[in-house]
Amino acid sequence: MKVTVFGSGYVGLVTGVCLAEVGNDVVCVDIDQQKIDNLNNGVIPIYEPGLDALVKDNQKSGRLQFTTDAKQAVEHGVFHFIAVGTPPDEDGSADLQYVLAVAETIATYMSDYKVVIDKSTVPVGTADKVKEKIIQTLKSRKVNHEFDVVSNPEFLKEGAAIDDFMKPDRIVIGADNPRTIELLKALYAPFNRSHERIIAMDIRSAELTKYAANAMLATKISFMNELSNLAELLGADIEKVRNGIGSDSRIGYSFIYPGCGYGGSCFPKDVQALEKTAEQVGYKAELLQAVENVNHRQKLVLLNKINKHYNGDIKGKTFALWGLAFKPKTDDMREAPSRVILESLIESGARVQAFDPEAMEEAERIYGSKAGLKLVGSVDESLENADALVVVTEWKTFWSPDFDSLKTKLKDAVIFDGRNLYQPNILEEKGIAYYAIGRGRSA
Ligand SMILES: NC(=O)c1ccc[n+]([C@@H]2O[C@H](COP(=O)([O-])OP(=O)(O)OC[C@H]3O[C@@H](n4cnc5c(N)ncnc54)[C@H](O)[C@@H]3O)[C@@H](O)[C@H]2O)c1
């Protein structure tokens, strides 16, 4: 099938390459010339396990092309995926300018029937706006072509994106006529073999489903973070509590890890955007506000522990910081807790020596040569002349450090752990001061 994907970021690139891998003829179009040039020269803009090889294989086979030529891209596809960003507007609602710009582009060049598929995370009612934009643009061209607009939100996780796309838990299709559902079913057939994964519904419900999923996951995290702070005050260990409640199949173990807050390109903006959507229809989404507030506060928890340990005086101290990406297996630093932590440490007069297995280039792009920040190439380098260690992202490589060597390297033999990676009793035995999240009074 002929597929065009607008946007070659996380979602567009993964969608394009996976659809090409199963035999479709895919053109990915982006407005970022540098990104497209890089992709055409074999440089993949993001780190995502398995993506690099898959892109190159499919480029070689001729099934996957990258371009900035929107006209050629529109002429190519019957299916047109919109997979561009929907960043927060000034007031927190989703900024739809990129989505609507794509709708206009499609309508500007289309000359026959198209299926326009909203894959970006967009507020309820966006498909209507996309439809209206296409109608108006076709009108101004004085032409009349048939088209359908479908909502097909994406649920992939960064770090496991290829797998998630190839073997999705569900494929949500929101459409207002059976013809489009059948077309999408045919396109997704290769990903729907072992059992029925397609959940068809009306467009508005599909749009809301994506926000509901992210808001639920963010709620689980904030709930656990709230309890971790309480556990600390009560002298309980949140890790024991986590096991205690996770074993209940109604609750489950996933997304109940306490930590130093959630980040990334989705949860923060999607919770906020859903809150705004609620506001626009006159509803106060109190739970969502609380989820967001708890998360903001949680990003400061490690800083509070650091300040308490040093009696508020961290000027001149050097902190080794492990983990910049908002979670492991990605180089994405959007809304990452690491950013709040390192910026605040530096603002207070401390120095930070930061290392991440995959996000160093991204950190360089964001911070360049920021005073007080040294971006280093290894765990060892981060520890050189450091006073203390701060662990922010739970990359596997940080899980079992040589604590004896750490103790000799750190001037103050203290670890602030935002992901509860270590055993408090082992560190106590080693004579290392250890601050974690929600692990009793000493935490
Ligand atoms: N990143 C994720 O894990 C994830 C998961 C599910 C859903 N989503 C949603 O998918 C959407 C895209 O997210 P992303 O992380 O892939 O974004 P991204 O920022 O990585 O990529 C967006 C791309 O769109 C391009 N673009 C902007 N305007 C364009 C236009 N008019 N024509 C063609 N390309 C254009 C940009 O240059 C950029 O390369 C968002 O709505 C996001 O919320 C993201």
Short mmCIF file of C-alpha atoms and ligand atoms in Angstrom, two decimals:
data_model
loop_
_atom_site.label_atom_id
_atom_site.label_comp_id
_atom_site.label_asym_id
_atom_site.label_seq_id
_atom_site.Cartn_x
_atom_site.Cartn_y
_atom_site.Cartn_z
CA MET A 1 0.00 0.00 0.00
CA LYS A 2 1.11 3.57 -0.57
CA VAL A 3 1.69 5.40 2.66
CA THR A 4 2.82 8.95 3.43
CA VAL A 5 3.92 9.92 6.92
CA PHE A 6 4.15 13.59 7.91
CA GLY A 7 6.75 14.12 10.64
CA SER A 8 9.92 12.05 10.99
CA GLY A 9 10.29 12.25 14.76
CA TYR A 10 9.85 9.36 17.21
CA VAL A 11 6.36 8.47 16.10
CA GLY A 12 6.61 9.28 12.39
CA LEU A 13 9.89 7.49 11.92
CA VAL A 14 8.79 4.38 13.78
CA THR A 15 5.42 4.33 11.98
CA GLY A 16 7.09 4.78 8.59
CA VAL A 17 9.77 2.17 9.06
CA CYS A 18 7.45 -0.46 10.54
CA LEU A 19 4.90 -0.02 7.75
CA ALA A 20 7.73 -0.29 5.19
CA GLU A 21 9.13 -3.38 6.91
CA VAL A 22 5.87 -5.29 6.28
CA GLY A 23 5.97 -4.43 2.58
CA ASN A 24 4.30 -1.06 2.15
CA ASP A 25 5.72 1.70 0.00
CA VAL A 26 6.37 4.55 2.43
CA VAL A 27 7.38 8.18 1.99
CA CYS A 28 8.26 10.10 5.16
CA VAL A 29 8.12 13.85 4.84
CA ASP A 30 9.44 16.44 7.26
CA ILE A 31 9.98 20.21 7.14
CA ASP A 32 13.36 19.85 8.83
CA GLN A 33 15.80 19.74 5.90
CA GLN A 34 18.74 18.80 8.12
CA LYS A 35 16.84 15.84 9.57
CA ILE A 36 15.90 14.58 6.11
CA ASP A 37 19.45 15.06 4.77
CA ASN A 38 20.77 13.12 7.75
CA LEU A 39 18.25 10.32 7.26
CA ASN A 40 19.16 10.13 3.58
CA ASN A 41 22.82 9.88 4.63
CA GLY A 42 22.13 7.10 7.13
CA VAL A 43 22.18 9.30 10.25
CA ILE A 44 19.20 8.46 12.50
CA PRO A 45 18.11 11.50 14.54
CA ILE A 46 17.14 9.61 17.70
CA TYR A 47 18.41 6.69 19.71
CA GLU A 48 15.85 3.91 19.73
CA PRO A 49 16.82 0.23 19.99
CA GLY A 50 16.59 -1.52 16.60
CA LEU A 51 15.59 1.60 14.67
CA ASP A 52 18.89 2.27 12.94
CA ALA A 53 19.16 -1.12 11.22
CA LEU A 54 15.50 -1.22 10.28
CA VAL A 55 15.63 2.22 8.64
CA LYS A 56 18.73 1.31 6.65
CA ASP A 57 17.33 -2.06 5.50
CA ASN A 58 14.12 -0.51 4.28
CA GLN A 59 15.87 2.40 2.59
CA LYS A 60 18.02 -0.12 0.75
CA SER A 61 14.97 -2.09 -0.36
CA GLY A 62 13.47 1.12 -1.78
CA ARG A 63 10.33 0.83 0.36
CA LEU A 64 11.23 3.77 2.61
CA GLN A 65 12.05 7.24 1.36
CA PHE A 66 12.63 10.54 3.12
CA THR A 67 11.84 13.90 1.60
CA THR A 68 10.93 17.52 2.30
CA ASP A 69 8.94 17.66 -0.92
CA ALA A 70 5.38 17.80 0.39
CA LYS A 71 3.82 17.79 -3.09
CA GLN A 72 5.56 14.57 -4.03
CA ALA A 73 4.65 13.10 -0.65
CA VAL A 74 0.94 13.92 -1.02
CA GLU A 75 0.86 12.56 -4.55
CA HIS A 76 2.45 9.33 -3.29
CA GLY A 77 0.14 8.09 -0.58
CA VAL A 78 -3.44 6.98 -0.19
CA PHE A 79 -2.88 6.80 3.57
CA HIS A 80 -1.58 10.03 5.10
CA PHE A 81 -0.39 9.82 8.67
CA ILE A 82 -0.09 13.03 10.65
CA ALA A 83 2.68 12.37 13.17
CA VAL A 84 3.93 15.87 13.95
CA GLY A 85 4.45 17.43 17.36
CA THR A 86 1.63 18.77 19.52
CA PRO A 87 3.65 20.74 22.08
CA PRO A 88 2.00 22.71 24.88
CA ASP A 89 0.72 26.14 23.98
CA GLU A 90 1.40 29.04 26.34
CA ASP A 91 -1.64 28.12 28.44
CA GLY A 92 -0.83 24.38 28.49
CA SER A 93 -3.35 23.29 25.86
CA ALA A 94 -2.08 21.32 22.86
CA ASP A 95 -0.73 23.53 20.10
CA LEU A 96 -2.34 22.28 16.90
CA GLN A 97 -0.52 24.52 14.43
CA TYR A 98 1.67 21.71 13.07
CA VAL A 99 -1.23 19.28 12.72
CA LEU A 100 -3.37 21.84 10.91
CA ALA A 101 -0.44 22.87 8.71
CA VAL A 102 -0.18 19.26 7.54
CA ALA A 103 -3.94 19.14 6.89
CA GLU A 104 -3.56 22.24 4.75
CA THR A 105 -0.59 20.76 2.88
CA ILE A 106 -2.50 17.57 2.10
CA ALA A 107 -5.47 19.57 0.83
CA THR A 108 -3.23 21.84 -1.20
CA TYR A 109 -1.80 18.98 -3.27
CA MET A 110 -4.38 16.17 -3.19
CA SER A 111 -5.94 15.20 -6.47
CA ASP A 112 -7.80 12.02 -5.50
CA TYR A 113 -9.20 10.15 -2.46
CA LYS A 114 -7.05 10.23 0.70
CA VAL A 115 -7.34 8.76 4.17
CA VAL A 116 -5.96 11.30 6.65
CA ILE A 117 -4.92 9.64 9.89
CA ASP A 118 -4.31 11.63 13.10
CA LYS A 119 -1.56 9.73 14.86
CA SER A 120 -0.32 12.71 16.84
CA THR A 121 -1.80 13.00 20.33
CA VAL A 122 -4.54 15.55 19.82
CA PRO A 123 -7.42 16.88 21.92
CA VAL A 124 -10.97 15.73 21.37
CA GLY A 125 -12.42 17.61 18.44
CA THR A 126 -9.17 17.86 16.44
CA ALA A 127 -10.36 15.52 13.68
CA ASP A 128 -13.22 17.96 13.09
CA LYS A 129 -10.70 20.81 12.79
CA VAL A 130 -8.54 18.79 10.40
CA LYS A 131 -11.62 18.01 8.31
CA GLU A 132 -12.64 21.67 8.26
CA LYS A 133 -9.14 22.79 7.26
CA ILE A 134 -9.12 20.33 4.35
CA ILE A 135 -12.61 21.39 3.21
CA GLN A 136 -11.69 25.08 3.32
CA THR A 137 -8.41 24.53 1.45
CA LEU A 138 -10.09 22.43 -1.23
CA LYS A 139 -12.75 25.15 -1.54
CA SER A 140 -10.12 27.81 -2.06
CA ARG A 141 -8.62 25.61 -4.79
CA LYS A 142 -12.12 25.30 -6.26
CA VAL A 143 -11.82 21.52 -6.35
CA ASN A 144 -13.73 18.76 -4.66
CA HIS A 145 -11.95 15.54 -3.68
CA GLU A 146 -13.18 12.84 -1.37
CA PHE A 147 -11.33 12.15 1.88
CA ASP A 148 -11.81 10.62 5.32
CA VAL A 149 -10.26 11.65 8.61
CA VAL A 150 -9.43 8.94 11.14
CA SER A 151 -8.10 9.05 14.68
CA ASN A 152 -5.44 6.42 15.27
CA PRO A 153 -3.51 7.40 18.41
CA GLU A 154 -0.10 5.91 19.01
CA PHE A 155 0.73 4.07 22.24
CA LEU A 156 4.40 3.21 21.63
CA LYS A 157 6.90 3.60 24.45
CA GLU A 158 10.24 5.26 23.75
CA GLY A 159 12.91 2.64 24.33
CA ALA A 160 10.64 -0.16 23.05
CA ALA A 161 9.02 1.68 20.17
CA ILE A 162 9.67 -0.82 17.37
CA ASP A 163 8.37 -3.74 19.41
CA ASP A 164 5.36 -1.78 20.55
CA PHE A 165 4.48 -0.89 16.96
CA MET A 166 5.07 -4.39 15.60
CA LYS A 167 3.26 -6.14 18.45
CA PRO A 168 0.84 -3.57 19.84
CA ASP A 169 -1.43 -4.25 22.82
CA ARG A 170 -4.18 -2.58 20.84
CA ILE A 171 -4.75 -0.58 17.68
CA VAL A 172 -7.34 2.09 18.34
CA ILE A 173 -9.20 3.31 15.26
CA GLY A 174 -11.69 6.11 15.58
CA ALA A 175 -13.72 6.63 12.43
CA ASP A 176 -17.14 7.82 11.43
CA ASN A 177 -17.74 5.36 8.60
CA PRO A 178 -17.18 1.63 8.08
CA ARG A 179 -15.23 2.10 4.85
CA THR A 180 -12.30 3.79 6.62
CA ILE A 181 -12.24 1.20 9.37
CA GLU A 182 -11.92 -1.53 6.71
CA LEU A 183 -9.08 0.35 4.99
CA LEU A 184 -7.18 0.77 8.26
CA LYS A 185 -7.81 -2.87 9.16
CA ALA A 186 -6.20 -3.90 5.88
CA LEU A 187 -3.19 -1.63 6.50
CA TYR A 188 -2.72 -2.96 10.03
CA ALA A 189 -3.37 -6.63 9.14
CA PRO A 190 0.33 -7.63 9.46
CA PHE A 191 0.33 -6.35 13.07
CA ASN A 192 -2.94 -8.02 13.92
CA ARG A 193 -2.35 -11.71 13.19
CA SER A 194 -2.18 -13.58 16.48
CA HIS A 195 -5.39 -12.14 17.90
CA GLU A 196 -7.74 -9.24 17.29
CA ARG A 197 -6.06 -6.06 18.45
CA ILE A 198 -8.15 -3.52 16.63
CA ILE A 199 -10.55 -1.57 18.77
CA ALA A 200 -12.80 0.48 16.54
CA MET A 201 -14.80 3.35 17.97
CA ASP A 202 -16.04 6.82 17.18
CA ILE A 203 -13.46 9.55 16.58
CA ARG A 204 -13.95 11.51 19.80
CA SER A 205 -13.64 8.42 21.98
CA ALA A 206 -10.43 7.46 20.16
CA GLU A 207 -8.97 10.92 20.73
CA LEU A 208 -9.84 10.76 24.42
CA THR A 209 -8.51 7.18 24.78
CA LYS A 210 -4.92 8.35 24.22
CA TYR A 211 -5.15 11.05 26.89
CA ALA A 212 -6.91 8.66 29.25
CA ALA A 213 -4.07 6.13 28.91
CA ASN A 214 -1.31 8.66 29.58
CA ALA A 215 -3.21 10.36 32.38
CA MET A 216 -3.81 7.00 34.07
CA LEU A 217 -0.11 6.08 33.91
CA ALA A 218 0.95 9.51 35.17
CA THR A 219 -1.58 9.17 37.98
CA LYS A 220 -0.09 5.85 39.06
CA ILE A 221 3.37 7.42 39.22
CA SER A 222 2.27 10.51 41.11
CA PHE A 223 0.21 8.42 43.50
CA MET A 224 3.25 6.34 44.34
CA ASN A 225 5.43 9.41 44.70
CA GLU A 226 2.90 10.94 47.06
CA LEU A 227 2.96 7.77 49.16
CA SER A 228 6.75 7.65 49.10
CA ASN A 229 6.91 11.06 50.76
CA LEU A 230 4.41 9.92 53.32
CA ALA A 231 6.32 6.67 53.91
CA GLU A 232 9.41 8.68 54.71
CA LEU A 233 7.62 10.73 57.32
CA LEU A 234 6.04 7.63 58.81
CA GLY A 235 9.23 5.56 58.92
CA ALA A 236 7.97 3.03 56.36
CA ASP A 237 9.81 1.67 53.31
CA ILE A 238 7.97 2.45 50.05
CA GLU A 239 9.75 -0.41 48.27
CA LYS A 240 8.12 -2.88 50.65
CA VAL A 241 4.81 -1.11 50.20
CA ARG A 242 5.26 -1.29 46.41
CA ASN A 243 5.67 -5.06 46.57
CA GLY A 244 2.79 -5.30 48.98
CA ILE A 245 0.35 -3.55 46.66
CA GLY A 246 1.78 -4.69 43.31
CA SER A 247 1.04 -8.28 44.22
CA ASP A 248 -2.66 -7.39 44.08
CA SER A 249 -3.64 -8.24 40.51
CA ARG A 250 -6.10 -5.35 40.49
CA ILE A 251 -3.16 -2.99 41.00
CA GLY A 252 -0.20 -4.73 39.34
CA TYR A 253 3.50 -3.92 39.47
CA SER A 254 3.83 -1.62 36.50
CA PHE A 255 4.11 2.13 36.84
CA ILE A 256 4.21 2.09 40.63
CA TYR A 257 7.93 2.77 41.01
CA PRO A 258 8.58 5.73 43.26
CA GLY A 259 11.15 8.17 41.92
CA CYS A 260 12.13 11.77 41.27
CA GLY A 261 9.22 12.49 38.94
CA TYR A 262 8.07 11.63 35.46
CA GLY A 263 9.23 13.49 32.36
CA GLY A 264 9.36 12.91 28.64
CA SER A 265 7.54 14.34 25.69
CA CYS A 266 4.16 12.86 26.58
CA PHE A 267 3.00 12.58 30.20
CA PRO A 268 3.64 16.19 31.29
CA LYS A 269 2.14 17.81 28.21
CA ASP A 270 -0.73 15.34 27.87
CA VAL A 271 -1.88 15.63 31.49
CA GLN A 272 -1.76 19.40 31.12
CA ALA A 273 -3.58 19.37 27.78
CA LEU A 274 -6.34 17.13 29.15
CA GLU A 275 -6.76 19.51 32.07
CA LYS A 276 -7.15 22.35 29.57
CA THR A 277 -9.64 20.39 27.49
CA ALA A 278 -11.67 19.86 30.66
CA GLU A 279 -11.47 23.56 31.48
CA GLN A 280 -12.72 24.47 28.01
CA VAL A 281 -15.90 22.50 28.59
CA GLY A 282 -16.37 23.98 32.04
CA TYR A 283 -15.06 21.05 34.07
CA LYS A 284 -12.39 21.32 36.76
CA ALA A 285 -10.20 18.22 36.52
CA GLU A 286 -8.99 18.20 40.12
CA LEU A 287 -7.30 14.82 40.02
CA LEU A 288 -5.26 15.77 36.95
CA GLN A 289 -4.15 19.01 38.59
CA ALA A 290 -3.01 17.07 41.61
CA VAL A 291 -1.10 14.57 39.45
CA GLU A 292 0.74 17.45 37.83
CA ASN A 293 1.42 19.30 41.09
CA VAL A 294 2.75 16.17 42.78
CA ASN A 295 5.07 15.61 39.83
CA HIS A 296 6.47 19.16 39.95
CA ARG A 297 7.11 18.77 43.66
CA GLN A 298 8.70 15.37 43.16
CA LYS A 299 11.31 16.75 40.77
CA LEU A 300 12.57 18.79 43.75
CA VAL A 301 12.73 15.92 46.24
CA LEU A 302 16.37 15.03 45.56
CA LEU A 303 17.37 18.68 45.68
CA ASN A 304 15.74 19.02 49.11
CA LYS A 305 17.67 16.00 50.35
CA ILE A 306 20.91 17.38 48.96
CA ASN A 307 20.34 20.75 50.59
CA LYS A 308 19.41 19.15 53.89
CA HIS A 309 22.52 16.99 53.87
CA TYR A 310 24.74 20.02 53.21
CA ASN A 311 22.78 22.37 55.50
CA GLY A 312 21.80 24.46 52.53
CA ASP A 313 25.38 25.18 51.49
CA ILE A 314 26.31 23.43 48.26
CA LYS A 315 28.28 26.31 46.76
CA GLY A 316 31.54 24.99 45.33
CA LYS A 317 30.50 21.33 45.63
CA THR A 318 30.88 19.04 42.62
CA PHE A 319 28.13 16.53 41.91
CA ALA A 320 28.51 13.50 39.66
CA LEU A 321 25.13 13.09 37.97
CA TRP A 322 24.17 9.74 36.42
CA GLY A 323 21.37 9.82 33.89
CA LEU A 324 20.12 12.69 31.74
CA ALA A 325 17.45 11.03 29.62
CA PHE A 326 13.96 11.05 31.15
CA LYS A 327 14.08 7.25 31.24
CA PRO A 328 16.47 4.49 30.14
CA LYS A 329 16.84 3.31 26.53
CA THR A 330 16.18 6.71 25.02
CA ASP A 331 18.16 9.90 24.51
CA ASP A 332 15.04 12.03 24.99
CA MET A 333 15.55 14.75 27.60
CA ARG A 334 12.26 16.59 27.13
CA GLU A 335 10.90 17.52 30.60
CA ALA A 336 13.46 15.20 32.19
CA PRO A 337 13.87 15.51 35.99
CA SER A 338 17.64 15.64 35.36
CA ARG A 339 17.23 19.10 33.86
CA VAL A 340 15.50 20.55 36.92
CA ILE A 341 18.08 18.97 39.19
CA LEU A 342 21.22 19.97 37.34
CA GLU A 343 20.01 23.49 36.60
CA SER A 344 19.08 24.06 40.21
CA LEU A 345 22.38 22.66 41.54
CA ILE A 346 24.30 24.97 39.22
CA GLU A 347 22.11 27.94 40.17
CA SER A 348 23.03 27.29 43.80
CA GLY A 349 26.71 27.55 42.97
CA ALA A 350 27.55 23.85 42.60
CA ARG A 351 29.21 22.14 39.65
CA VAL A 352 27.75 19.13 37.86
CA GLN A 353 29.62 16.39 35.97
CA ALA A 354 26.94 14.54 34.05
CA PHE A 355 26.97 11.23 32.21
CA ASP A 356 24.29 9.34 30.32
CA PRO A 357 24.84 6.25 28.13
CA GLU A 358 22.87 7.71 25.18
CA ALA A 359 21.87 11.32 25.84
CA MET A 360 25.24 13.09 25.72
CA GLU A 361 24.66 14.55 22.24
CA GLU A 362 21.21 15.69 23.23
CA ALA A 363 22.59 17.29 26.41
CA GLU A 364 25.25 19.02 24.33
CA ARG A 365 22.54 20.31 22.00
CA ILE A 366 20.46 21.64 24.91
CA TYR A 367 23.21 23.04 27.13
CA GLY A 368 26.23 23.61 24.87
CA SER A 369 28.95 24.95 27.13
CA LYS A 370 26.84 25.91 30.13
CA ALA A 371 28.92 27.29 32.99
CA GLY A 372 29.10 24.85 35.88
CA LEU A 373 28.14 21.85 33.73
CA LYS A 374 30.66 19.34 32.44
CA LEU A 375 29.29 16.68 30.10
CA VAL A 376 31.57 13.67 30.44
CA GLY A 377 32.04 10.44 28.52
CA SER A 378 31.92 7.85 31.29
CA VAL A 379 30.85 7.00 34.80
CA ASP A 380 34.49 7.18 35.92
CA GLU A 381 35.00 10.63 34.48
CA SER A 382 31.89 11.88 36.25
CA LEU A 383 33.39 10.85 39.58
CA GLU A 384 36.71 12.66 39.15
CA ASN A 385 37.01 15.15 42.04
CA ALA A 386 33.30 14.79 42.77
CA ASP A 387 31.95 15.35 46.28
CA ALA A 388 28.74 13.37 45.89
CA LEU A 389 26.80 11.21 43.46
CA VAL A 390 23.26 11.90 42.24
CA VAL A 391 21.45 9.11 40.33
CA VAL A 392 18.57 10.33 38.21
CA THR A 393 17.86 7.72 35.48
CA GLU A 394 17.73 3.97 36.07
CA TRP A 395 19.97 2.83 33.21
CA LYS A 396 21.07 -0.78 33.83
CA THR A 397 24.71 0.26 33.80
CA PHE A 398 24.17 2.27 37.01
CA TRP A 399 22.66 -0.60 39.00
CA SER A 400 25.74 -2.33 40.39
CA PRO A 401 28.60 0.08 40.83
CA ASP A 402 31.72 -0.89 42.76
CA PHE A 403 30.76 0.79 46.03
CA ASP A 404 34.26 0.44 47.55
CA SER A 405 35.75 2.31 44.64
CA LEU A 406 32.91 4.84 44.72
CA LYS A 407 33.65 5.50 48.36
CA THR A 408 37.28 6.26 47.69
CA LYS A 409 36.46 8.50 44.74
CA LEU A 410 33.71 10.60 46.32
CA LYS A 411 35.04 13.24 48.69
CA ASP A 412 31.92 13.07 50.84
CA ALA A 413 30.90 9.41 50.36
CA VAL A 414 27.25 10.23 49.83
CA ILE A 415 24.74 9.05 47.22
CA PHE A 416 21.40 10.69 46.40
CA ASP A 417 19.40 8.09 44.51
CA GLY A 418 16.28 9.28 42.67
CA ARG A 419 15.37 5.77 41.45
CA ASN A 420 15.90 3.51 44.47
CA LEU A 421 18.52 1.38 42.72
CA TYR A 422 20.55 0.34 45.75
CA GLN A 423 20.09 -1.51 49.02
CA PRO A 424 20.22 0.88 51.99
CA ASN A 425 21.73 -1.79 54.30
CA ILE A 426 24.61 -2.53 51.92
CA LEU A 427 25.49 1.14 51.65
CA GLU A 428 25.26 1.52 55.40
CA GLU A 429 27.74 -1.37 55.80
CA LYS A 430 30.07 0.31 53.32
CA GLY A 431 29.91 3.57 55.26
CA ILE A 432 28.28 5.51 52.44
CA ALA A 433 25.51 7.94 53.33
CA TYR A 434 22.51 7.00 51.21
CA TYR A 435 19.42 9.03 50.44
CA ALA A 436 16.71 7.36 48.38
CA ILE A 437 13.00 7.95 47.78
CA GLY A 438 10.57 6.98 50.51
CA ARG A 439 12.73 4.45 52.30
CA GLY A 440 12.09 5.15 55.95
CA ARG A 441 13.21 8.04 58.14
CA SER A 442 16.81 8.02 56.87
CA ALA A 443 15.72 8.45 53.27
N1 LIG B 1 7.40 10.33 21.53
C1 LIG B 1 6.55 9.43 21.97
O1 LIG B 1 6.90 8.53 22.73
C2 LIG B 1 5.11 9.48 21.56
C3 LIG B 1 4.29 8.35 21.80
C4 LIG B 1 2.95 8.41 21.40
C5 LIG B 1 2.43 9.58 20.83
N2 LIG B 1 3.25 10.66 20.65
C6 LIG B 1 2.68 11.84 20.00
O2 LIG B 1 3.05 11.83 18.63
C7 LIG B 1 3.25 13.18 18.15
C8 LIG B 1 4.66 13.30 17.60
O3 LIG B 1 5.57 13.11 18.65
P1 LIG B 1 7.13 12.88 18.39
O4 LIG B 1 7.73 12.57 19.71
O5 LIG B 1 7.29 11.95 17.26
O6 LIG B 1 7.54 14.36 17.94
P2 LIG B 1 8.95 14.86 17.39
O7 LIG B 1 9.10 16.24 17.86
O8 LIG B 1 10.01 13.84 17.66
O9 LIG B 1 8.74 14.87 15.80
C9 LIG B 1 7.85 15.72 15.14
C10 LIG B 1 8.38 15.95 13.73
O10 LIG B 1 7.39 16.62 12.96
C11 LIG B 1 8.05 17.49 12.07
N3 LIG B 1 7.10 18.44 11.50
C12 LIG B 1 6.58 19.56 12.08
N4 LIG B 1 5.74 20.17 11.22
C13 LIG B 1 5.72 19.42 10.08
C14 LIG B 1 5.04 19.53 8.84
N5 LIG B 1 4.20 20.54 8.59
N6 LIG B 1 5.26 18.61 7.90
C15 LIG B 1 6.10 17.57 8.14
N7 LIG B 1 6.77 17.42 9.29
C16 LIG B 1 6.58 18.34 10.26
C17 LIG B 1 9.15 18.08 12.91
O11 LIG B 1 10.16 18.68 12.13
C18 LIG B 1 9.62 16.84 13.68
O12 LIG B 1 10.66 16.17 12.98
C19 LIG B 1 2.94 14.07 19.35
O13 LIG B 1 1.60 14.46 19.29
C20 LIG B 1 3.17 13.16 20.54
O14 LIG B 1 2.43 13.56 21.65
C21 LIG B 1 4.57 10.63 20.98
#
